[in-house]
CSV table of C-alpha atoms in Angstrom, one decimal:
chain,number,residue,atom,x,y,z
A,1,MET,CA,0.4,-0.1,-0.2
A,2,ASN,CA,1.3,3.5,-0.5
A,3,THR,CA,1.7,5.4,2.5
A,4,GLN,CA,2.9,8.8,1.2
A,5,THR,CA,2.5,11.9,2.8
A,6,THR,CA,2.0,14.1,0.0
A,7,ALA,CA,-1.5,14.0,-1.9
A,8,PRO,CA,-1.8,13.4,-5.4
A,9,ARG,CA,-1.6,17.1,-6.7
A,10,ALA,CA,-1.3,17.2,-10.6
A,11,ARG,CA,-4.6,18.6,-11.7
A,12,GLY,CA,-3.9,20.9,-14.2
A,13,SER,CA,-3.2,23.6,-11.7
A,14,PHE,CA,0.0,24.6,-9.9
A,15,ARG,CA,0.7,25.8,-6.4
A,16,ILE,CA,0.9,29.4,-5.4
A,17,ASN,CA,3.3,30.4,-2.4
A,18,GLY,CA,0.9,32.3,0.0
A,19,LEU,CA,4.1,35.2,0.3
A,20,ALA,CA,4.2,35.3,-3.7
A,21,TYR,CA,0.1,35.8,-3.7
A,22,ALA,CA,0.4,38.5,-1.1
A,23,ALA,CA,3.6,40.0,-3.4
A,24,LEU,CA,1.4,40.1,-6.3
A,25,ILE,CA,-1.9,41.6,-4.9
A,26,LEU,CA,0.4,44.5,-3.6
A,27,THR,CA,2.4,44.8,-6.9
A,28,LEU,CA,-0.8,44.5,-8.9
A,29,PHE,CA,-2.7,46.9,-6.8
A,30,PHE,CA,-0.2,49.5,-6.2
A,31,GLY,CA,1.6,49.0,-9.8
A,32,THR,CA,-2.0,49.9,-11.7
A,33,ILE,CA,-2.0,52.6,-9.4
A,34,GLN,CA,1.5,54.3,-10.4
A,35,VAL,CA,1.0,53.5,-13.8
A,36,ALA,CA,-2.0,55.7,-13.9
A,37,GLN,CA,-0.4,58.4,-12.5
A,38,TYR,CA,2.3,58.1,-15.0
A,39,ALA,CA,-0.1,58.1,-17.8
A,40,GLY,CA,-2.1,61.1,-16.2
A,41,LEU,CA,-5.2,59.3,-15.2
A,42,TRP,CA,-5.0,60.6,-11.7
A,43,SER,CA,-6.4,63.6,-9.7
A,44,VAL,CA,-7.8,63.8,-6.2
A,45,SER,CA,-9.5,67.2,-6.7
A,46,GLY,CA,-11.7,68.7,-9.1
A,47,LYS,CA,-10.4,71.7,-8.7
A,48,LEU,CA,-6.8,70.7,-10.3
A,49,THR,CA,-5.9,69.2,-13.9
A,50,PRO,CA,-4.0,66.1,-13.9
A,51,ASP,CA,-1.3,68.2,-14.5
A,52,GLY,CA,-1.6,70.4,-11.2
A,53,ALA,CA,-3.1,73.5,-12.8
A,54,ALA,CA,-6.2,75.1,-11.7
A,55,VAL,CA,-9.6,74.2,-13.1
A,56,GLN,CA,-11.1,77.2,-15.0
A,57,LEU,CA,-14.5,77.4,-16.8
A,58,SER,CA,-14.2,78.0,-20.5
A,59,GLY,CA,-17.8,79.0,-20.6
A,60,ALA,CA,-18.5,76.7,-23.7
A,61,ASP,CA,-20.1,73.6,-21.8
A,62,PRO,CA,-22.2,73.6,-18.9
A,63,ALA,CA,-21.5,70.2,-17.9
A,64,GLU,CA,-17.7,71.3,-16.6
A,65,ILE,CA,-19.7,73.2,-14.1
A,66,LYS,CA,-19.0,71.4,-10.5
A,67,GLY,CA,-20.4,72.4,-6.8
A,68,TRP,CA,-17.2,73.7,-5.7
A,69,MET,CA,-17.5,76.7,-8.1
A,70,THR,CA,-19.1,80.1,-7.4
A,71,ILE,CA,-21.8,81.7,-8.4
A,72,GLU,CA,-19.7,84.6,-9.3
A,73,SER,CA,-17.6,82.4,-11.7
A,74,VAL,CA,-20.2,80.8,-13.5
A,75,VAL,CA,-21.8,84.5,-14.3
A,76,ASP,CA,-18.5,85.5,-15.6
A,77,ALA,CA,-18.0,82.7,-17.5
A,78,TYR,CA,-21.0,82.2,-19.5
A,79,HIS,CA,-22.0,86.2,-19.3
A,80,VAL,CA,-25.3,85.6,-18.0
A,81,ASP,CA,-27.5,88.5,-16.0
A,82,LYS,CA,-26.6,87.6,-12.2
A,83,ALA,CA,-30.1,89.3,-11.1
A,84,ALA,CA,-31.8,86.8,-13.7
A,85,LEU,CA,-29.9,84.1,-12.2
A,86,TYR,CA,-30.9,84.8,-8.3
A,87,ALA,CA,-34.5,85.0,-10.0
A,88,ARG,CA,-34.7,81.9,-11.8
A,89,PHE,CA,-33.6,80.0,-8.8
A,90,SER,CA,-35.2,81.6,-6.0
A,91,ILE,CA,-31.7,82.6,-4.5
A,92,PRO,CA,-32.2,84.9,-1.6
A,93,ALA,CA,-30.7,88.4,-2.4
A,94,GLU,CA,-28.4,88.6,0.9
A,95,THR,CA,-26.8,85.5,-0.7
A,96,PRO,CA,-23.0,86.4,-1.6
A,97,SER,CA,-21.7,86.0,-5.3
A,98,SER,CA,-19.1,84.2,-3.6
A,99,ALA,CA,-21.3,81.6,-2.4
A,100,ALA,CA,-20.1,77.9,-3.4
A,101,LEU,CA,-22.9,76.2,-6.0
A,102,LYS,CA,-23.0,72.8,-3.6
A,103,ASP,CA,-24.4,75.3,-0.9
A,104,LEU,CA,-27.1,76.9,-2.3
A,105,GLU,CA,-29.3,74.0,-2.2
A,106,VAL,CA,-30.1,75.0,1.7
A,107,VAL,CA,-30.8,78.4,0.6
A,108,ALA,CA,-32.5,77.9,-2.6
A,109,PRO,CA,-34.9,75.0,-2.7
A,110,ASP,CA,-35.2,75.3,-6.5
A,111,PHE,CA,-31.8,75.4,-7.3
A,112,SER,CA,-29.7,72.1,-8.4
A,113,ILE,CA,-26.3,72.3,-10.4
A,114,THR,CA,-28.0,70.1,-13.1
A,115,ALA,CA,-30.9,72.8,-13.4
A,116,LEU,CA,-28.2,75.5,-13.5
A,117,ARG,CA,-26.6,73.6,-16.5
A,118,ASP,CA,-30.0,73.4,-18.1
A,119,TRP,CA,-30.8,76.8,-17.8
A,120,LEU,CA,-27.5,77.8,-19.4
A,121,ILE,CA,-27.8,76.0,-22.2
A,122,GLU,CA,-31.2,77.2,-23.0
A,123,GLN,CA,-29.7,80.8,-22.1
A,124,ALA,CA,-27.1,80.3,-24.9
A,125,ALA,CA,-29.6,78.9,-27.7
A,126,PRO,CA,-30.4,81.3,-30.1
B,18,MET,CA,-7.9,7.0,-0.9
B,19,SER,CA,-8.2,9.0,2.5
B,20,SER,CA,-6.6,5.8,3.9
B,21,THR,CA,-3.2,5.5,1.9
B,22,VAL,CA,-2.7,9.1,3.4
B,23,SER,CA,-1.0,8.9,7.0
B,24,PRO,CA,-2.4,11.5,9.4
B,25,ARG,CA,0.7,13.8,10.4
B,26,THR,CA,1.2,17.0,12.1
B,27,PRO,CA,2.6,19.9,9.9
B,28,PRO,CA,6.1,20.4,9.8
B,29,ALA,CA,7.3,23.3,12.0
B,30,ARG,CA,8.4,24.9,8.9
B,31,ALA,CA,4.6,25.2,7.7
B,32,ARG,CA,3.2,25.9,11.6
B,33,TRP,CA,5.3,28.8,11.5
B,34,ARG,CA,4.6,29.8,8.0
B,35,ARG,CA,1.2,29.6,7.6
B,36,PRO,CA,0.4,31.7,10.5
B,37,SER,CA,2.6,34.6,9.2
B,38,LEU,CA,0.8,35.0,6.0
B,39,GLN,CA,-2.4,36.3,7.8
B,40,THR,CA,-0.1,38.6,9.9
B,41,LEU,CA,0.8,39.9,6.7
B,42,ARG,CA,-2.5,40.4,5.5
B,43,GLN,CA,-3.4,42.2,8.9
B,44,PHE,CA,-0.5,44.3,8.3
B,45,VAL,CA,-1.7,45.5,5.1
B,46,GLN,CA,-5.0,45.8,5.9
B,47,PHE,CA,-3.6,48.2,9.0
B,48,GLY,CA,-1.4,49.8,6.7
B,49,VAL,CA,-4.3,51.0,4.4
B,50,VAL,CA,-6.7,51.7,7.2
B,51,GLY,CA,-3.8,53.7,8.7
B,52,PHE,CA,-3.9,55.8,5.3
B,53,VAL,CA,-7.4,56.1,5.0
B,54,VAL,CA,-7.2,57.7,8.6
B,55,PHE,CA,-4.4,59.9,7.2
B,56,ILE,CA,-6.2,61.6,4.5
B,57,VAL,CA,-9.4,62.0,6.8
B,58,GLY,CA,-7.4,63.7,9.6
B,59,ASN,CA,-5.4,65.7,6.7
B,60,GLN,CA,-9.0,67.0,5.2
B,61,LEU,CA,-10.0,67.7,8.9
B,62,VAL,CA,-7.1,70.1,9.4
B,63,PHE,CA,-6.5,71.6,6.0
B,64,GLY,CA,-10.1,71.8,4.8
B,65,GLU,CA,-10.5,71.9,1.2
B,66,ALA,CA,-7.1,72.6,0.3
B,67,ALA,CA,-6.6,68.5,1.2
B,68,ALA,CA,-7.9,65.9,-1.1
B,69,SER,CA,-11.0,64.2,-0.1
B,70,ALA,CA,-10.8,60.5,0.9
B,71,GLU,CA,-13.7,60.0,-1.6
B,72,ALA,CA,-11.1,60.3,-4.3
B,73,PHE,CA,-9.9,57.4,-2.9
B,74,CYS,CA,-12.9,55.2,-3.4
B,75,PRO,CA,-12.7,52.5,-6.2
B,76,PHE,CA,-16.0,52.5,-6.1
B,77,GLY,CA,-16.6,55.6,-7.1
B,78,GLY,CA,-14.8,54.9,-10.5
B,79,LEU,CA,-17.4,52.6,-11.7
B,80,GLU,CA,-19.9,54.5,-10.8
B,81,THR,CA,-18.2,57.3,-13.1
B,82,LEU,CA,-17.1,55.2,-15.5
B,83,TYR,CA,-20.0,55.4,-18.1
B,84,SER,CA,-20.1,59.1,-17.7
B,85,TYR,CA,-16.3,59.2,-18.3
B,86,LEU,CA,-16.2,56.6,-21.2
B,87,THR,CA,-19.3,58.7,-23.2
B,88,GLY,CA,-18.5,62.1,-22.2
B,89,GLY,CA,-15.1,62.4,-20.9
B,90,ARG,CA,-16.4,63.8,-17.7
B,91,THR,CA,-16.2,62.3,-14.1
B,92,ILE,CA,-19.4,62.8,-12.4
B,93,ALA,CA,-19.7,64.8,-9.2
B,94,HIS,CA,-17.6,63.8,-6.1
B,95,THR,CA,-15.5,61.6,-8.5
B,96,HIS,CA,-12.3,62.2,-10.1
B,97,LEU,CA,-9.8,60.8,-11.9
B,98,SER,CA,-8.2,59.0,-8.9
B,99,ASN,CA,-11.5,57.0,-8.9
B,100,LEU,CA,-11.0,55.5,-11.9
B,101,ALA,CA,-7.4,54.9,-11.4
B,102,LEU,CA,-8.6,53.3,-8.1
B,103,PHE,CA,-11.0,50.9,-9.9
B,104,LEU,CA,-8.7,50.0,-12.5
B,105,ALA,CA,-6.2,48.8,-10.4
B,106,VAL,CA,-9.2,46.7,-8.0
B,107,ALA,CA,-9.9,45.3,-11.8
B,108,VAL,CA,-6.7,44.2,-13.1
B,109,THR,CA,-5.7,42.8,-9.0
B,110,THR,CA,-8.9,41.0,-9.5
B,111,ILE,CA,-8.8,39.3,-12.9
B,112,VAL,CA,-5.4,38.0,-12.1
B,113,ALA,CA,-5.7,37.5,-8.2
B,114,ARG,CA,-9.3,37.0,-7.9
B,115,SER,CA,-11.1,38.7,-4.9
B,116,ALA,CA,-7.9,39.6,-2.9
B,117,PHE,CA,-8.6,43.5,-3.1
B,118,CYS,CA,-12.0,42.5,-0.6
B,119,GLY,CA,-9.7,40.1,1.7
B,120,TRP,CA,-6.1,42.1,1.8
B,121,ILE,CA,-6.9,45.7,1.2
B,122,CYS,CA,-10.9,46.8,1.4
B,123,PRO,CA,-10.8,48.9,4.8
B,124,LEU,CA,-14.4,48.7,5.3
B,125,GLY,CA,-14.2,44.9,5.3
B,126,THR,CA,-11.1,45.2,7.5
B,127,ILE,CA,-13.1,47.3,10.2
B,128,GLN,CA,-15.8,44.4,9.8
B,129,GLU,CA,-13.3,41.8,10.5
B,130,TRP,CA,-12.0,44.0,13.9
B,131,THR,CA,-15.9,44.2,15.2
B,132,TYR,CA,-16.2,40.6,14.8
B,133,ALA,CA,-13.1,40.1,16.6
B,134,PHE,CA,-14.1,42.3,19.1
B,135,SER,CA,-17.4,40.5,19.3
B,136,ARG,CA,-15.4,36.8,19.7
B,137,TRP,CA,-13.6,38.6,22.4
B,138,LEU,CA,-16.9,40.0,24.3
B,139,GLN,CA,-18.4,36.4,23.8
B,140,ARG,CA,-15.2,34.8,25.6
B,141,ARG,CA,-15.6,37.0,28.6
B,142,ILE,CA,-19.5,37.0,28.7
B,143,PRO,CA,-20.3,33.0,28.5
B,144,PRO,CA,-24.2,33.2,28.0
B,145,LEU,CA,-23.4,35.7,24.9
B,146,GLY,CA,-20.9,32.9,24.0
B,147,ARG,CA,-23.7,30.4,24.0
B,148,ALA,CA,-25.9,32.4,22.1
B,149,MET,CA,-23.4,33.3,19.1
B,150,ASN,CA,-22.4,29.5,19.3
B,151,ALA,CA,-26.1,28.2,18.5
B,152,LEU,CA,-26.3,31.3,15.7
B,153,ARG,CA,-23.2,29.8,14.2
B,154,LYS,CA,-24.2,26.7,13.9
B,155,SER,CA,-27.4,27.9,12.6
B,156,LEU,CA,-25.6,29.8,9.9
B,157,ASN,CA,-22.9,27.0,9.3
B,158,PRO,CA,-23.1,25.0,6.4
B,159,ARG,CA,-21.7,22.3,7.7
B,160,ALA,CA,-24.3,22.1,10.5
B,161,ALA,CA,-26.8,20.2,8.3
B,162,ARG,CA,-24.5,18.0,6.5
B,163,GLY,CA,-25.4,14.5,6.3
B,164,THR,CA,-29.1,15.1,7.3
B,165,ALA,CA,-32.2,14.8,5.5
B,166,ALA,CA,-33.7,18.0,6.9
B,167,GLY,CA,-32.0,20.3,4.5
B,168,PRO,CA,-30.8,23.7,5.0
B,169,THR,CA,-31.7,25.4,8.2
B,170,LEU,CA,-33.6,29.0,8.7
B,171,GLY,CA,-30.3,30.4,9.0
B,172,GLN,CA,-28.6,29.1,6.1
B,173,ARG,CA,-32.0,29.7,4.0
B,174,ILE,CA,-31.8,33.5,5.4
B,175,ASP,CA,-28.0,33.8,4.5
B,176,HIS,CA,-28.3,32.0,1.2
B,177,GLY,CA,-31.2,34.8,0.3
B,178,LEU,CA,-29.5,37.5,1.5
B,179,SER,CA,-26.5,37.0,-0.4
B,180,TYR,CA,-28.2,38.4,-3.7
B,181,GLY,CA,-29.0,41.7,-2.1
B,182,ARG,CA,-25.6,43.1,-3.0
B,183,TYR,CA,-26.0,42.0,-6.8
B,184,LEU,CA,-29.8,43.9,-6.6
B,185,VAL,CA,-27.8,47.0,-5.0
B,186,LEU,CA,-25.3,46.6,-7.7
B,187,ALA,CA,-27.9,46.8,-10.6
B,188,TRP,CA,-29.8,49.8,-8.7
B,189,ILE,CA,-26.7,51.8,-8.8
B,190,ILE,CA,-25.7,51.3,-12.1
B,191,GLY,CA,-29.0,52.0,-13.3
B,192,GLY,CA,-29.4,54.9,-11.4
B,193,THR,CA,-26.2,56.3,-11.9
B,194,ILE,CA,-26.8,55.9,-16.0
B,195,THR,CA,-30.2,57.3,-15.8
B,196,TYR,CA,-29.8,60.2,-13.3
B,197,GLY,CA,-25.8,61.0,-14.1
B,198,SER,CA,-25.2,61.8,-10.1
B,199,MET,CA,-23.9,59.0,-7.2
B,200,VAL,CA,-27.5,57.8,-6.2
B,201,PHE,CA,-25.8,55.6,-3.9
B,202,ARG,CA,-23.9,58.2,-2.0
B,203,ASP,CA,-26.4,59.1,0.6
B,204,TYR,CA,-26.7,55.7,1.3
B,205,ASP,CA,-23.2,54.6,1.3
B,206,PRO,CA,-21.8,53.5,4.2
B,207,TRP,CA,-18.1,54.0,3.7
B,208,SER,CA,-18.5,57.7,2.7
B,209,ALA,CA,-20.8,57.9,6.1
B,210,LEU,CA,-17.9,56.6,8.0
B,211,LEU,CA,-15.6,59.4,6.3
B,212,SER,CA,-18.3,62.0,7.0
B,213,LEU,CA,-18.6,61.2,10.8
B,214,ALA,CA,-15.2,62.7,11.3
B,215,GLU,CA,-16.9,66.2,10.3
B,216,LEU,CA,-20.0,65.5,12.2
B,217,GLN,CA,-22.1,64.8,9.7
B,218,LEU,CA,-24.7,62.3,9.6
B,219,SER,CA,-26.9,60.9,7.1
B,220,VAL,CA,-29.0,57.6,6.0
B,221,GLY,CA,-25.8,56.3,5.2
B,222,THR,CA,-24.8,56.4,8.9
B,223,ALA,CA,-27.5,54.5,9.5
B,224,VAL,CA,-26.7,51.6,7.0
B,225,LEU,CA,-23.1,51.9,8.6
B,226,ALA,CA,-24.7,51.6,12.2
B,227,VAL,CA,-26.9,48.6,11.0
B,228,SER,CA,-23.7,46.8,9.2
B,229,LEU,CA,-21.5,47.1,12.1
B,230,ILE,CA,-24.1,46.1,14.4
B,231,THR,CA,-24.7,42.9,12.2
B,232,SER,CA,-21.2,42.6,11.9
B,233,LEU,CA,-21.1,41.5,15.5
B,234,PHE,CA,-23.3,38.3,15.1
B,235,VAL,CA,-22.4,37.7,11.3
B,236,GLU,CA,-18.6,38.0,10.2
B,237,ARG,CA,-18.4,40.6,7.2
B,238,ALA,CA,-22.4,41.6,6.7
B,239,TRP,CA,-22.1,44.3,4.9
B,240,CYS,CA,-19.4,42.2,2.3
B,241,ARG,CA,-21.6,39.2,2.4
B,242,TYR,CA,-25.3,41.2,1.8
B,243,ALA,CA,-24.7,44.3,0.2
B,244,CYS,CA,-21.6,45.2,-1.0
B,245,PRO,CA,-22.1,46.5,-4.5
B,246,LEU,CA,-18.1,46.6,-5.1
B,247,GLY,CA,-17.9,43.2,-3.7
B,248,ALA,CA,-20.7,42.1,-6.1
B,249,THR,CA,-18.5,43.5,-9.2
B,250,ILE,CA,-15.1,42.0,-7.9
B,251,SER,CA,-17.1,38.4,-7.6
B,252,LEU,CA,-18.0,38.7,-11.1
B,253,MET,CA,-14.8,39.8,-12.5
B,254,GLY,CA,-13.3,37.2,-10.5
B,255,ARG,CA,-14.8,34.4,-12.3
B,256,LEU,CA,-12.0,35.3,-15.2
B,257,SER,CA,-9.3,34.5,-12.9
B,258,PRO,CA,-6.8,31.7,-13.0
B,259,VAL,CA,-6.5,31.5,-9.1
B,260,ARG,CA,-8.4,29.6,-7.0
B,261,ILE,CA,-8.4,27.3,-3.6
B,262,GLU,CA,-8.2,23.9,-4.1
B,263,ARG,CA,-9.2,21.0,-1.7
B,264,VAL,CA,-7.7,17.5,-2.1
B,265,GLU,CA,-10.5,15.2,-1.0
B,266,SER,CA,-7.9,12.3,-0.2
B,267,ALA,CA,-5.5,14.4,2.0
B,268,CYS,CA,-8.8,16.1,3.6
B,269,THR,CA,-9.6,14.5,7.3
B,270,SER,CA,-13.0,16.5,7.1
B,271,CYS,CA,-12.5,18.4,10.5
B,272,GLY,CA,-14.3,21.3,8.8
B,273,LEU,CA,-11.9,24.1,10.2
B,274,CYS,CA,-11.9,25.6,7.1
B,275,THR,CA,-15.5,25.9,6.7
B,276,GLN,CA,-15.7,27.3,10.4
B,277,ARG,CA,-13.1,29.9,9.8
B,278,CYS,CA,-14.4,30.9,6.2
B,279,PRO,CA,-15.3,34.6,6.8
B,280,MET,CA,-18.1,34.3,4.1
B,281,GLY,CA,-19.6,31.2,5.4
B,282,ILE,CA,-18.4,29.0,2.6
B,283,ASP,CA,-18.4,25.6,2.8
B,284,VAL,CA,-15.0,24.8,1.8
B,285,ALA,CA,-15.0,21.4,3.9
B,286,ARG,CA,-17.1,20.0,0.8
B,287,ALA,CA,-15.8,21.9,-2.5
B,288,ASP,CA,-12.7,20.6,-4.4
B,289,ALA,CA,-12.5,23.9,-5.9
B,290,ILE,CA,-13.7,27.1,-4.1
B,291,THR,CA,-15.1,28.8,-6.9
B,292,ASP,CA,-17.9,30.6,-4.6
B,293,LEU,CA,-18.4,33.8,-6.0
B,294,SER,CA,-18.6,35.1,-2.1
B,295,CYS,CA,-14.8,33.8,-1.7
B,296,ILE,CA,-12.5,36.8,-0.8
B,297,THR,CA,-9.5,35.3,-0.9
B,298,CYS,CA,-8.5,35.6,2.5
B,299,LEU,CA,-6.7,32.3,2.7
B,300,ARG,CA,-8.0,31.6,6.2
B,301,CYS,CA,-8.8,28.3,5.1
B,302,VAL,CA,-5.7,27.5,4.0
B,303,ASN,CA,-3.7,28.6,7.0
B,304,GLU,CA,-6.1,26.9,9.3
B,305,CYS,CA,-6.0,23.5,7.8
B,306,PRO,CA,-4.0,20.9,9.9
B,307,ARG,CA,-2.8,19.1,6.8
B,308,PRO,CA,-0.9,21.6,4.4
B,309,GLU,CA,-1.4,19.5,1.7
B,310,ALA,CA,-5.0,19.2,1.6
B,311,ILE,CA,-5.9,22.4,0.7
B,312,ASP,CA,-4.3,25.1,-1.5
B,313,LEU,CA,-3.8,28.3,-3.4
B,314,ARG,CA,-3.6,27.3,-6.8
B,315,LEU,CA,-3.3,28.7,-10.5
B,316,ALA,CA,-5.9,27.0,-12.9
B,317,ILE,CA,-7.5,27.6,-16.0
B,318,PRO,CA,-10.7,29.2,-15.6
B,319,GLY,CA,-13.7,27.3,-15.6
B,320,ILE,CA,-12.1,23.8,-15.5
B,321,HIS,CA,-13.1,21.8,-12.6
B,322,PRO,CA,-10.4,20.0,-10.6
B,323,ALA,CA,-12.2,16.4,-11.4
B,324,ALA,CA,-12.2,16.9,-15.0
B,325,ALA,CA,-8.6,17.7,-14.8
B,326,PRO,CA,-6.5,15.0,-16.7
B,327,ALA,CA,-5.5,12.3,-14.2
B,328,PRO,CA,-2.0,12.2,-12.7
B,329,THR,CA,0.5,9.8,-14.2
B,330,SER,CA,2.9,10.4,-11.2
B,331,GLY,CA,2.9,12.1,-7.9
B,332,ASP,CA,4.1,15.8,-7.8
């Protein structure tokens, strides 16, 4: 009778050492992140481009508007009337134009970034 | 066949080597949680000048993927870093199966710590320990083994709830594509945990509380029943050539592997662990008293060990 202490294992697969597996996981995960960073696919803030430059509103595409941007920056970039914007979204007159868009929903229930984008598209239409 | 394999204690080297792998896993998990704590602390100190911890969430990458591919833009609250992290998770998963869940995910780590705290309490409060033991028996897949009674109520509930994470994933993908925003953010326990430092409470805070309380009784409850990233990883992991395999002839059927599995997989009754819930934490491999009975293997995806060519000689 065979009294082998190692079970038969040739089953179309190969054993992976646990430590090698751990090294593989860490290499794949953090290596991919490194490659992405080198390739420019890395930015941890909507305020900076992958090159580190400050994001500026071009005024060409309302989709680029983000919540951290201010009323003033939108008015300047899209050349819209500030009073009309305040009236359209029922923004209280005492709200400073330096307020961030993401904070407006609290003081103006009619306001949302999506609604603002739609309104800007309407304003730009001939 | 099992009679041909004489029982033996694991060699001293194996006994030393195997626990050290779990130590390494816990070290990696601790490092990732430490990094997240650093990011959150940084944001508390430096405010909006520092990167948000949400920028380091890989699931945000999946949520913004459609918007990025179709319009070249990320949706609100996500950045290119989210996409890069999701890519890293995808690459890791396709090569090394669900290792992200078992080795890196900080929410999974926190649930492991919660369950470890529960075990610590159970050892000190005997009535609690007995009640938890009864619950574990009810949930343990081996409990009904060899009986004609079929699965217990606990097993049925556990099995039914395990589909929950796919429903959550479908809702998020559908909602994100339809509305172009992060429909899950308000319910996300991870986002809620990061916001706790700023004393912000939301529906997600309640989801987080329920998840952690449940993790006192069922290990990795959020991972098992509701995690959409885990669902994504488990589906992608089917492509991976890495899997855990058990050798029936070397197994003593002690059931330790099944008992130690944090995801409730019946490892002791499987030849190859292809269960979508497996997080490749390797606890089953480490706990096995017979090092040759269970191992991590590199195999062709979709090929069952029993269908592989029989050995011509032992290796």
